[in-house]
PDB file of C-alpha atoms and ligand atoms in Angstrom:
ATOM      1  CA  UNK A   1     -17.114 169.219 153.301  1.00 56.00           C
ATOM      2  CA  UNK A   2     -13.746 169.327 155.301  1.00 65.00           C
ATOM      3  CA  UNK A   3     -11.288 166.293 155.117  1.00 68.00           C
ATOM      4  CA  UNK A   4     -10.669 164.567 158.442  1.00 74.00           C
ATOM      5  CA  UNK A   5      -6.867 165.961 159.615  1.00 78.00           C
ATOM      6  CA  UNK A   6      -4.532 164.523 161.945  1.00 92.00           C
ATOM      7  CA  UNK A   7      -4.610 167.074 165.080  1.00 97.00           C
ATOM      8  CA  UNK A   8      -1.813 169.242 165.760  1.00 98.00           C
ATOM      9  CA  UNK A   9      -0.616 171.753 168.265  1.00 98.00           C
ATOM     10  CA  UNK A  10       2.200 174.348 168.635  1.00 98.00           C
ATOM     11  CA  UNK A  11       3.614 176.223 171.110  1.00 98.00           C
ATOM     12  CA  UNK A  12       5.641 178.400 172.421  1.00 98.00           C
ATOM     13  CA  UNK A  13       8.623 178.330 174.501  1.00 97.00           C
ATOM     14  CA  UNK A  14      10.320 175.403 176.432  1.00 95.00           C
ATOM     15  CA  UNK A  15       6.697 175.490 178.789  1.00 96.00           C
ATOM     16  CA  UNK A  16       4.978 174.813 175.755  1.00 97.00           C
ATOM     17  CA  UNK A  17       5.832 171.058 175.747  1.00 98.00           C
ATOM     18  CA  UNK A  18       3.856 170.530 178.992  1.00 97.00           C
ATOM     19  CA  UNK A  19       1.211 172.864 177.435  1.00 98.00           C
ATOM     20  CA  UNK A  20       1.187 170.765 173.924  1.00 98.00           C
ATOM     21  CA  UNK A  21       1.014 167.082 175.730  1.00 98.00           C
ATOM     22  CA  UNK A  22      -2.169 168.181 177.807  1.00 98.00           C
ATOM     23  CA  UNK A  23      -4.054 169.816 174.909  1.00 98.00           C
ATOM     24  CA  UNK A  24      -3.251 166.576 172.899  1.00 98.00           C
ATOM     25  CA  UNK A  25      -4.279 164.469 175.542  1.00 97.00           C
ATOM     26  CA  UNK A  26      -7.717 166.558 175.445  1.00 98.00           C
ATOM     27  CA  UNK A  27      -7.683 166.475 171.582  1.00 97.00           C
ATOM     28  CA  UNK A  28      -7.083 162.552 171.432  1.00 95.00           C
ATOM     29  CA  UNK A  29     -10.441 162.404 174.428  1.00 96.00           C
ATOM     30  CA  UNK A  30     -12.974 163.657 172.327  1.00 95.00           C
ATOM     31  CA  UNK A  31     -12.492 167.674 173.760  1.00 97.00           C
ATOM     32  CA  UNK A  32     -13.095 170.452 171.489  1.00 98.00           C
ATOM     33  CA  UNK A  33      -9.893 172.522 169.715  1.00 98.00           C
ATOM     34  CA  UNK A  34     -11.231 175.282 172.642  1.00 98.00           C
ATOM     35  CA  UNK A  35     -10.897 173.294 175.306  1.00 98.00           C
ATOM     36  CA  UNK A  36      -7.523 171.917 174.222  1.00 98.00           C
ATOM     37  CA  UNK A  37      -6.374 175.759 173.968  1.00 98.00           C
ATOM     38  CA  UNK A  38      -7.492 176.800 176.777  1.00 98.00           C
ATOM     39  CA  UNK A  39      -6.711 173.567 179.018  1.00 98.00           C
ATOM     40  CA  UNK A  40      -2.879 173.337 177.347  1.00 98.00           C
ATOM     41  CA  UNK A  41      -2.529 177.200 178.638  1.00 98.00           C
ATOM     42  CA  UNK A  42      -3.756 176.278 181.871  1.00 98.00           C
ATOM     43  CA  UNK A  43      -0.908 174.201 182.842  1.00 97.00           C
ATOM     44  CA  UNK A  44       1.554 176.745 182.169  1.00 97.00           C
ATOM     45  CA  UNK A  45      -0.686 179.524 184.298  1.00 97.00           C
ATOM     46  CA  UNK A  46      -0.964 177.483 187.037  1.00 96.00           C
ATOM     47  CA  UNK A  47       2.603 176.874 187.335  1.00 92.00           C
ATOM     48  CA  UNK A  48       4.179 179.214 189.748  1.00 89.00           C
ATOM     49  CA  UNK A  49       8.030 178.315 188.561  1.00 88.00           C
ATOM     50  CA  UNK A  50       7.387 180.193 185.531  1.00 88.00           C
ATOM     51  CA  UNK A  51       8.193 183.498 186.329  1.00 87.00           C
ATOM     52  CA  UNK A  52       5.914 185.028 183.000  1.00 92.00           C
ATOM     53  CA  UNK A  53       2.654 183.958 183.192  1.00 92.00           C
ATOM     54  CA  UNK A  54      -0.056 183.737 185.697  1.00 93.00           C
ATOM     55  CA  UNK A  55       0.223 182.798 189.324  1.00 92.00           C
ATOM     56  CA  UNK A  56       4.116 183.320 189.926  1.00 89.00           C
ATOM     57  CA  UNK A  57       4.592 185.577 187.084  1.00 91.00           C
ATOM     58  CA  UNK A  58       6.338 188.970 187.757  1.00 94.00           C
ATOM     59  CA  UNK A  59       4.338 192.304 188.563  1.00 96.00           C
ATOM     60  CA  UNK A  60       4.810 195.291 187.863  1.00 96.00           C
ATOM     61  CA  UNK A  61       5.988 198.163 189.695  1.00 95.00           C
ATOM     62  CA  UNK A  62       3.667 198.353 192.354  1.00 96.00           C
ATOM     63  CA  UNK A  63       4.130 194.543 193.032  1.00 96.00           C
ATOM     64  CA  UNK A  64       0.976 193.787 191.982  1.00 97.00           C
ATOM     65  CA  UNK A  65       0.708 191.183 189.436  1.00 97.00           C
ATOM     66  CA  UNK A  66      -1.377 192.180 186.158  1.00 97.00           C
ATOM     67  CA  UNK A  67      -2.255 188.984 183.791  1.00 97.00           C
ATOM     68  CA  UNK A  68      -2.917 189.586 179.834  1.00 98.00           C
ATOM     69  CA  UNK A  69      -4.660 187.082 177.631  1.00 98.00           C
ATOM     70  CA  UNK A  70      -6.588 186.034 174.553  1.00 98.00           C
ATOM     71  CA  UNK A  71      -8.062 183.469 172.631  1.00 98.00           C
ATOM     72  CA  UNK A  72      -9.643 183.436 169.200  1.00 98.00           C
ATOM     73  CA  UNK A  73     -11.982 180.246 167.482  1.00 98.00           C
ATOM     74  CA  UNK A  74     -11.112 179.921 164.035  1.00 98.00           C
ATOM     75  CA  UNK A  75     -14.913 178.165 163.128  1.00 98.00           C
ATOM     76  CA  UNK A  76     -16.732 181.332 164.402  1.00 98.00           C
ATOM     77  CA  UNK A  77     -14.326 183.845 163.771  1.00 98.00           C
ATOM     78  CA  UNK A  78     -14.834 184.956 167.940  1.00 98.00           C
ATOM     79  CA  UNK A  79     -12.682 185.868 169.991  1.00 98.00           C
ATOM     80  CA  UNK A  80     -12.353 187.096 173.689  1.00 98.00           C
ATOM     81  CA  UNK A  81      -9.868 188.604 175.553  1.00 98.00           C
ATOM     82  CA  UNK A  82      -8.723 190.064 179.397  1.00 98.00           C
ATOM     83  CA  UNK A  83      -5.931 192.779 180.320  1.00 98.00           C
ATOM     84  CA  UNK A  84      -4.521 194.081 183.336  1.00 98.00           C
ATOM     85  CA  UNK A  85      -6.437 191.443 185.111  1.00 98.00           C
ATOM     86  CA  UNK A  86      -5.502 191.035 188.828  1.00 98.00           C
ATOM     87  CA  UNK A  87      -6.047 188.239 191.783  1.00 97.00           C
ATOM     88  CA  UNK A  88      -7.650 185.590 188.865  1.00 98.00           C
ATOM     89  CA  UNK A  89      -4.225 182.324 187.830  1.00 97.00           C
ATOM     90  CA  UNK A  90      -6.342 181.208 184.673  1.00 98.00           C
ATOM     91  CA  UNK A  91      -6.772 184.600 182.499  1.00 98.00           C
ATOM     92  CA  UNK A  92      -7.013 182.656 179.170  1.00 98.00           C
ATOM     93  CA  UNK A  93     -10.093 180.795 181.243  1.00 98.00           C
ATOM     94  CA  UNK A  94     -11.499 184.609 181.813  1.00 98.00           C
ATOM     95  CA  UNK A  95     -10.863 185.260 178.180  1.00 98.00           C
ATOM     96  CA  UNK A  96     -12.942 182.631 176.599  1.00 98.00           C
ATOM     97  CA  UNK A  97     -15.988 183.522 178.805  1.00 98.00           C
ATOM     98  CA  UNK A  98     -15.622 187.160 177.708  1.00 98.00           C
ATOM     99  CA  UNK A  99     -15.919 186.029 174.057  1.00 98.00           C
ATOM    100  CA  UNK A 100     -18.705 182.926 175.180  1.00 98.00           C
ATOM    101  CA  UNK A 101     -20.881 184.534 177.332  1.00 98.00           C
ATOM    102  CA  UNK A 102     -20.701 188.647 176.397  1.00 98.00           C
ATOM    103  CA  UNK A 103     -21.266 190.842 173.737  1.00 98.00           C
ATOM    104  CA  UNK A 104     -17.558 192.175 174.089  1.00 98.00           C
ATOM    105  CA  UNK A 105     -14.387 191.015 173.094  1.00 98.00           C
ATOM    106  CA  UNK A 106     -12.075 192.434 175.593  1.00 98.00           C
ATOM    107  CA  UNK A 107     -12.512 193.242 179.352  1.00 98.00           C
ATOM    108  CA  UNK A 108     -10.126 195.188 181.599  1.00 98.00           C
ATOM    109  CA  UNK A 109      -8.883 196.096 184.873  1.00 98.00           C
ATOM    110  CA  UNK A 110     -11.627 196.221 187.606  1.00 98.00           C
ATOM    111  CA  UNK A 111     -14.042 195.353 184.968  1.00 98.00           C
ATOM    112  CA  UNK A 112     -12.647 191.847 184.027  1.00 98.00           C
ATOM    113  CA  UNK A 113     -12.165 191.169 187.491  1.00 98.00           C
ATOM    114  CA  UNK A 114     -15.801 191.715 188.357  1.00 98.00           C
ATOM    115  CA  UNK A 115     -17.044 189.306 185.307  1.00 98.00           C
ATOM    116  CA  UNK A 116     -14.160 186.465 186.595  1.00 98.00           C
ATOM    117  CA  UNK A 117     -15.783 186.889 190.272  1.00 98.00           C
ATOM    118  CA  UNK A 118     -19.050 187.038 188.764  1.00 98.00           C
ATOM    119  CA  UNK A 119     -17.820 184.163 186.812  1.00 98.00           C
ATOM    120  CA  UNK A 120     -17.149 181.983 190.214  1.00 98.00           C
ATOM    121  CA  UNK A 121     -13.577 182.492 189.547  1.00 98.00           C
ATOM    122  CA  UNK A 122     -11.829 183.103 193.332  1.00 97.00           C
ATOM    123  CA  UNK A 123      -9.359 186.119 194.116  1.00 97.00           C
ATOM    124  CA  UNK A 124      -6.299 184.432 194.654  1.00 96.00           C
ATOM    125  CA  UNK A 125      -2.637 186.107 195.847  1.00 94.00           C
ATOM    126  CA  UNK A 126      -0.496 185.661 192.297  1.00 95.00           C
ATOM    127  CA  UNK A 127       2.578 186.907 194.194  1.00 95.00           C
ATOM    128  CA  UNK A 128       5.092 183.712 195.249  1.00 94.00           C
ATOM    129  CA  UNK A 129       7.467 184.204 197.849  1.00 94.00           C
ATOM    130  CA  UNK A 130      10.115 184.081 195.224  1.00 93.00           C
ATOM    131  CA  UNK A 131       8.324 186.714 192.981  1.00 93.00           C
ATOM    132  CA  UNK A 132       7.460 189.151 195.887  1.00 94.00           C
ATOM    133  CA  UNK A 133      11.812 189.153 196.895  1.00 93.00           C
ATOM    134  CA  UNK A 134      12.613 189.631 192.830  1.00 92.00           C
ATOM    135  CA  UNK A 135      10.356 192.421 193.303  1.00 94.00           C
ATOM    136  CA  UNK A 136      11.986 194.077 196.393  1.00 94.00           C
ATOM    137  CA  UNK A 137      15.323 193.550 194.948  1.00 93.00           C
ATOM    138  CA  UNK A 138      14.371 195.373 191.439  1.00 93.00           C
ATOM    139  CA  UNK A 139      12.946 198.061 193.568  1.00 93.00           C
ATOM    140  CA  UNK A 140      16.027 199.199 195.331  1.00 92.00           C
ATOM    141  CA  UNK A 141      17.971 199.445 192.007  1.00 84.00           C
ATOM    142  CA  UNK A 142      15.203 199.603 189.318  1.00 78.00           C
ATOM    143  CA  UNK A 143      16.893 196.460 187.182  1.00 73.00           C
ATOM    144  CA  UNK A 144      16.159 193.235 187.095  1.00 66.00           C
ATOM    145  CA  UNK A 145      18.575 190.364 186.763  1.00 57.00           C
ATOM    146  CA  UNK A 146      15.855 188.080 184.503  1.00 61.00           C
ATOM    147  CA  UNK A 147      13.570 190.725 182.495  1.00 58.00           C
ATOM    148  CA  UNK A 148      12.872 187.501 180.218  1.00 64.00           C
ATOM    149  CA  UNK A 149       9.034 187.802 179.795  1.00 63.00           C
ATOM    150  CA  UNK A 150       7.994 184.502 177.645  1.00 85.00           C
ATOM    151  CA  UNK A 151       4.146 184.563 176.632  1.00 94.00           C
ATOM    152  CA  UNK A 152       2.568 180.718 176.516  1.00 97.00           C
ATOM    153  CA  UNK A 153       0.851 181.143 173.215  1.00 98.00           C
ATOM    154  CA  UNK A 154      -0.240 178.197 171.463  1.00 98.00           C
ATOM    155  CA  UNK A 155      -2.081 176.573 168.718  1.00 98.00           C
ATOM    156  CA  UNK A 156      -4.290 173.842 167.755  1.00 98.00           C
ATOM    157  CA  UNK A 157      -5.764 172.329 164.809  1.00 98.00           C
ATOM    158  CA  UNK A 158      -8.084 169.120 165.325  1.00 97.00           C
ATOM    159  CA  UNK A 159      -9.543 166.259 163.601  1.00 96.00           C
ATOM    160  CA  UNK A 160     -12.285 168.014 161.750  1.00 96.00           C
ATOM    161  CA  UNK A 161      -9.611 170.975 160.844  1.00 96.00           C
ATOM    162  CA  UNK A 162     -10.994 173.593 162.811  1.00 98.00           C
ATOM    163  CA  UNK A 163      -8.007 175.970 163.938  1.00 98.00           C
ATOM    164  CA  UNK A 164      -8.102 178.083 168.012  1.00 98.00           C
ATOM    165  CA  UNK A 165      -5.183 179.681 169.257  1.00 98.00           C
ATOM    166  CA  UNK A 166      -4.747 181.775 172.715  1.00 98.00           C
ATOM    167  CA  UNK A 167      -1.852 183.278 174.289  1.00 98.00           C
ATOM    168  CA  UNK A 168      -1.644 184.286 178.272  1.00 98.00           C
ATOM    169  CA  UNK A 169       1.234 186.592 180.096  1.00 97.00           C
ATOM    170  CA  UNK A 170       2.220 188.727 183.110  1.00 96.00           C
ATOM    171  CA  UNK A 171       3.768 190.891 180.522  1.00 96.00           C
ATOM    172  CA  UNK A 172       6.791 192.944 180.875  1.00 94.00           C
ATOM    173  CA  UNK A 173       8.269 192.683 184.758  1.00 94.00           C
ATOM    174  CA  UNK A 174       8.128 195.649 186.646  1.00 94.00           C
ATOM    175  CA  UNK A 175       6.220 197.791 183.891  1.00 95.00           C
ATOM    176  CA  UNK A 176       4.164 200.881 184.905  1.00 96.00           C
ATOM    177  CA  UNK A 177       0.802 199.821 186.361  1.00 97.00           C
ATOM    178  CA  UNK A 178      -1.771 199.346 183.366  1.00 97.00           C
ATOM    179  CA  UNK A 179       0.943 198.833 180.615  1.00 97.00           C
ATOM    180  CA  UNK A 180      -0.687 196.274 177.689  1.00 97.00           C
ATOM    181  CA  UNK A 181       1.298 194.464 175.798  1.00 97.00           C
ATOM    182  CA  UNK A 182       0.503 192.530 172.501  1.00 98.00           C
ATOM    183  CA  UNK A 183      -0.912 189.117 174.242  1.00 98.00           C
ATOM    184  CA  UNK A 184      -4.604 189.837 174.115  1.00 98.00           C
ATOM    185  CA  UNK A 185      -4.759 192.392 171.198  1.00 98.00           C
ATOM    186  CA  UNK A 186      -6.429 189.983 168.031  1.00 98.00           C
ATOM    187  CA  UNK A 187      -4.131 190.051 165.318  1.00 98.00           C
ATOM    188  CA  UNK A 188      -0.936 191.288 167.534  1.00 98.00           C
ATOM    189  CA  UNK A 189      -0.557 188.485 169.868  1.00 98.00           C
ATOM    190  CA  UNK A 190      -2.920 185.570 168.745  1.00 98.00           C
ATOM    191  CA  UNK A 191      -4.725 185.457 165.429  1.00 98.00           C
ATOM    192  CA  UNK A 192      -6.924 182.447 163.331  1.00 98.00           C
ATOM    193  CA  UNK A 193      -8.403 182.149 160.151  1.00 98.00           C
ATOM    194  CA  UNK A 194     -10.029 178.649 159.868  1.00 98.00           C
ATOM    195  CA  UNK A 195      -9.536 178.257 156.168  1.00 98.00           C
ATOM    196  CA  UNK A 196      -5.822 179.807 156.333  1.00 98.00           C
ATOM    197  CA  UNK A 197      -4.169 179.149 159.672  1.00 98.00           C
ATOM    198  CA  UNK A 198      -2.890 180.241 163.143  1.00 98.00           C
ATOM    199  CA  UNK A 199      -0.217 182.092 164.533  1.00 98.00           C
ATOM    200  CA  UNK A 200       0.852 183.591 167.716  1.00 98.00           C
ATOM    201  CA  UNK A 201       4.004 185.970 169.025  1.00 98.00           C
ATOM    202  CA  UNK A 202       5.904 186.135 172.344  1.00 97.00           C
ATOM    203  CA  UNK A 203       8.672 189.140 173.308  1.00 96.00           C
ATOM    204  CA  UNK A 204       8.310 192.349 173.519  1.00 95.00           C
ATOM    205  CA  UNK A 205       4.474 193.487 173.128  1.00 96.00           C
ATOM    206  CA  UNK A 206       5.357 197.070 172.804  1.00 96.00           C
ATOM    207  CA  UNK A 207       7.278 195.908 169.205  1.00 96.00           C
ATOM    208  CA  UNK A 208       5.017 193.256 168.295  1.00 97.00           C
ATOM    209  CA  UNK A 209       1.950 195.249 168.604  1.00 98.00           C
ATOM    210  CA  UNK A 210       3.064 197.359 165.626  1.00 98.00           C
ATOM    211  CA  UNK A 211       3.798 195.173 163.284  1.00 98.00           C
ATOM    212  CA  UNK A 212       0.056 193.643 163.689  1.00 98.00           C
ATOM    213  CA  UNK A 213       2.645 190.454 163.654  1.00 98.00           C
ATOM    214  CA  UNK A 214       0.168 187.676 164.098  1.00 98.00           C
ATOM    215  CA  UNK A 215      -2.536 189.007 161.657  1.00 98.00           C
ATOM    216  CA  UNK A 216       0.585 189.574 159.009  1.00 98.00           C
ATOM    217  CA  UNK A 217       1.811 186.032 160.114  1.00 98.00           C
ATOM    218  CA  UNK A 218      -1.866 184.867 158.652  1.00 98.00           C
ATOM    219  CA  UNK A 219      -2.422 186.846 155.723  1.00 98.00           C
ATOM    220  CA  UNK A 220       1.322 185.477 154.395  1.00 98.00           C
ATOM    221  CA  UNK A 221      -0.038 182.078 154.607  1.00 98.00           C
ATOM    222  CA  UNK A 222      -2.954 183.058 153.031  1.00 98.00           C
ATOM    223  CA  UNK A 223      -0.754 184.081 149.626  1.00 98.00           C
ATOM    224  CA  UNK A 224       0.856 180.746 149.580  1.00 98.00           C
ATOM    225  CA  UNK A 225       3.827 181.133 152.208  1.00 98.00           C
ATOM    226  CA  UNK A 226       4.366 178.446 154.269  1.00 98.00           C
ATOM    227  CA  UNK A 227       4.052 178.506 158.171  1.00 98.00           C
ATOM    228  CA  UNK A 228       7.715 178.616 158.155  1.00 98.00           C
ATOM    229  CA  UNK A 229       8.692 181.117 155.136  1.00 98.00           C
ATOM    230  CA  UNK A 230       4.982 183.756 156.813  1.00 98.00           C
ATOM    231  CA  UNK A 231       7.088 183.790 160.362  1.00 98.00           C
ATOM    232  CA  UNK A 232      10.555 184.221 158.555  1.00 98.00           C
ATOM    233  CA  UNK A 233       8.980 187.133 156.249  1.00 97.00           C
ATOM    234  CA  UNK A 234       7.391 188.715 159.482  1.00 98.00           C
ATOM    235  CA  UNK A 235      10.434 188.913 161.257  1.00 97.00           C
ATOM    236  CA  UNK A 236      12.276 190.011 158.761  1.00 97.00           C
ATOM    237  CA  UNK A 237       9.786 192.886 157.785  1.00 96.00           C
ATOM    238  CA  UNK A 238      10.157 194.218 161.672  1.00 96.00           C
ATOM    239  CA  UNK A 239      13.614 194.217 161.427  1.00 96.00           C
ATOM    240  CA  UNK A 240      13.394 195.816 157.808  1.00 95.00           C
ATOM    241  CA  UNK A 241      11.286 198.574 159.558  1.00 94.00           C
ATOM    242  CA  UNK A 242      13.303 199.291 162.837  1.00 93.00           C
ATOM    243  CA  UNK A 243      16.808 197.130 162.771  1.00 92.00           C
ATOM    244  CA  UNK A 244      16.949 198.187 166.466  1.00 91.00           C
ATOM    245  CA  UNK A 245      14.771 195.487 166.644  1.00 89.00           C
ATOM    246  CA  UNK A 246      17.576 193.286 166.343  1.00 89.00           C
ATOM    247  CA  UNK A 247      18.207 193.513 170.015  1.00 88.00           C
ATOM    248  CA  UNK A 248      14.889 192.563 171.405  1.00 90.00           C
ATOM    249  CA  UNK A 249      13.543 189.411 171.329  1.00 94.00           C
ATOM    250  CA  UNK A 250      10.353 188.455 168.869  1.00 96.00           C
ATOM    251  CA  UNK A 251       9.031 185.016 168.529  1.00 97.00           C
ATOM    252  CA  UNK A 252       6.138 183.830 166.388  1.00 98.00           C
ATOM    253  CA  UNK A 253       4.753 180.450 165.659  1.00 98.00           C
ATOM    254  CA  UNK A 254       2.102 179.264 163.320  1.00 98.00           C
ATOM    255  CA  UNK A 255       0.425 176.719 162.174  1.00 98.00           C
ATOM    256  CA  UNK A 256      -1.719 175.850 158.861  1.00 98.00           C
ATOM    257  CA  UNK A 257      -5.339 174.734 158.054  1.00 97.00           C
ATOM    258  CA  UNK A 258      -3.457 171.612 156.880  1.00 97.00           C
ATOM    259  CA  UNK A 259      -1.416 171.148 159.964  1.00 97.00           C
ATOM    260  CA  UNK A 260       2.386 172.480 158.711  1.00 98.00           C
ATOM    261  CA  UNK A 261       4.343 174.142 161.112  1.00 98.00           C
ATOM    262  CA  UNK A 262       6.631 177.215 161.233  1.00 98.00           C
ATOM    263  CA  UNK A 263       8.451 179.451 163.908  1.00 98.00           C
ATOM    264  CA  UNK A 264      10.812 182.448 163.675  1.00 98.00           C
ATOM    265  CA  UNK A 265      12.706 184.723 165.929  1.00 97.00           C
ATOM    266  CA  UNK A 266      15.000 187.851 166.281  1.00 95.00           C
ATOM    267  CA  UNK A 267      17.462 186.146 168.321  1.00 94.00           C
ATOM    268  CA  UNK A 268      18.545 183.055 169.546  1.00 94.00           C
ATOM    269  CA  UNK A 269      17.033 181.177 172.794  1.00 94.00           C
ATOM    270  CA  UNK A 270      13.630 180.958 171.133  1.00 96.00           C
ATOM    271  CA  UNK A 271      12.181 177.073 171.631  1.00 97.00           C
ATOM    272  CA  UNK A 272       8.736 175.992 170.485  1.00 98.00           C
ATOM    273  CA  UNK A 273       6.871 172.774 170.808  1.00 98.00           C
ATOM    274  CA  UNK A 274       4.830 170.815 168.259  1.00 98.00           C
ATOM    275  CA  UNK A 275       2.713 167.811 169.161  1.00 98.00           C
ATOM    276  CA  UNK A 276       1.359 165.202 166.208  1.00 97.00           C
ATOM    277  CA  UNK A 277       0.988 161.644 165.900  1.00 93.00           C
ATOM    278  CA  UNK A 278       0.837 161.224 170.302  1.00 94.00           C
ATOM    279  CA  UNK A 279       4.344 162.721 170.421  1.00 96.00           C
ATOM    280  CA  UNK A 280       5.839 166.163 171.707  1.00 97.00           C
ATOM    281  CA  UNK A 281       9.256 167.598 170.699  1.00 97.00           C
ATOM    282  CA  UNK A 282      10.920 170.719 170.962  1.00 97.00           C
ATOM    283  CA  UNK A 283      12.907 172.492 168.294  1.00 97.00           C
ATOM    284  CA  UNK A 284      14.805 175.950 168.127  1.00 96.00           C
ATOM    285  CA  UNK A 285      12.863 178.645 166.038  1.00 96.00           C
ATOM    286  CA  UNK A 286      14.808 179.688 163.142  1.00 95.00           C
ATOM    287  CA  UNK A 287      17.041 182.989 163.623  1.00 95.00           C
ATOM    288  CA  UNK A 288      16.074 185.693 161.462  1.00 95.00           C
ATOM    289  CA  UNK A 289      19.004 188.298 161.587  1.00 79.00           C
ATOM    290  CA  UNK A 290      18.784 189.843 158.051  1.00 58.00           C
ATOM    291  CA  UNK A 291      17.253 193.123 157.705  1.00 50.00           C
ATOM    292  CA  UNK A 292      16.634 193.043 154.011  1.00 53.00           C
ATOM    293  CA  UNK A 293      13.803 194.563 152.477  1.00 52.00           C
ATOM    294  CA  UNK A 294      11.105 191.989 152.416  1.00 52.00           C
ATOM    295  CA  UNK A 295       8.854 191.187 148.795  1.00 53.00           C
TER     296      UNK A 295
HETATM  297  N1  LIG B 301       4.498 189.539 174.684  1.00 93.69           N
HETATM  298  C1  LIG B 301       3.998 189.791 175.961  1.00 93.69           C
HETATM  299  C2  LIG B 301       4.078 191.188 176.387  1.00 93.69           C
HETATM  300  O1  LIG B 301       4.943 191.921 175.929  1.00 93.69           O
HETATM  301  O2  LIG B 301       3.307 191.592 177.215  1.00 93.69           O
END
């Protein structure tokens, strides 16, 4: 029989405060950790000011904007997840239909976008004025003056201690049409186990995707690290492996089955959000710029 918790969410990024406040408004009304997960990432996809997720978030090459997400329910152990997913602002919404109403966990391309439409989602244009000139400009001298590309991930444990997490990006800006990052791989960019914990990554997917960095994030926890000391140990084991990585930006942020807290990061700049007890705040993730060999 579980103990009743105090609910708790984390997430990532500056964004994540907005994203934190609505899940724990959803948490406090009775709404399931899902809903809270899913809701929370809403309000960052539907914002077109941020440049690196959903509607408003930069495309790639072509100018055509392709959406990655992914969430994961730590009481069932599903999970369901979208990439390369065009014309739909509210992937992580795509994603959690995936997991509740197919057999699949991950949908792509053409074929995700048929299930949203199928879903009653509408096509919608993802490109912003401001998105669509970024776009021209990096075309006529491939660079970009902002190639910042901050995944929302977040999450959320609730009042019966049942753990969800998703994450939702435009990935990369400007990447080759079809690139994938980390965001809706289980275990890379999201990953729950209800009696352990959460954790999710932001930065570059092509790095975190080797590392597994979520799923290590996780199974730290599970042999008695704390939130904080699991991200601290990940980061440091990616920079063990490839100090290049020292110059790229990695982010993760979990969360326990109890309701601590932890984030970690490569570099400075990296801000996540908890929300307990009614109240949001933002911190800066610890900076993790030793490359020893972890334990
Ligand atoms: N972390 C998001 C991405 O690289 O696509």
């Amino acid at each position: 029989m579980k103990q009743a918790h105090s609910p708790v969410i984390i997430a990532t990024w500056r964004f994540g405060k907005e994203a934190v406040e609505h899940a724990g408004e959803l948490l406090r009304n009775g709404h399931s950790v899902l809903d809270a997960v899913e809701k929370g990432i809403n309000v960052v996809e539907l914002e077109p000011a941020e440049k690196s997720v959903g509607f408003g978030g930069r495309p790639n090459a072509d100018g055509v904007v392709e959406l990655d997400a992914a969430i994961m329910h730590g009481p069932t152990h599903d999970a369901g997840a979208v990439a390369g997913l065009r014309h739909i602002k509210r992937p992580i919404s795509v994603a959690r239909l995936v997991m509740e109403k197919t057999p699949h966990a991950m949908l792509v391309g053409d074929g995700a976008l048929q299930f949203a439409i199928q879903q009653g989602f509408q096509q919608e244009h993802l490109l912003t004025d401001e998105s669509r000139d970024q776009w021209k400009t990096w075309l006529e001298n491939r660079q970009s003056a902002d190639d910042s590309h901050d995944t929302i991930g977040l999450a959320a444990l609730d009042t019966q201690g049942d753990l969800a997490a998703g994450c939702s990006t435009s990935g990369i800006g400007y990447k080759l049409p079809g690139r994938v990052g980390d965001s809706p791989l289980v275990g890379s960019g999201l990953y729950v186990d209800n009696d352990v914990g959460a954790a999710s990554a932001t930065g570059l997917g092509e790095e975190i995707l080797k590392f597994c960095s979520s799923f290590l994030v996780v199974e730290l926890m599970r042999q008695g690290l704390s939130p904080q000391e699991a991200c601290e140990q990940t980061i440091r084991r990616i920079l063990a492996k490839k100090p290049q990585n020292k110059d790229i930006q990695i982010g993760l942020i979990a969360l326990s089955h109890t309701g601590k807290t932890g984030a970690a990061a490569c570099r400075p700049g990296f801000q996540y959000a908890v929300w307990r007890e009614d109240h949001a705040e933002l911190s800066d993730a610890v900076i993790v710029a030793s490359i020893q060999q972890p334990q």
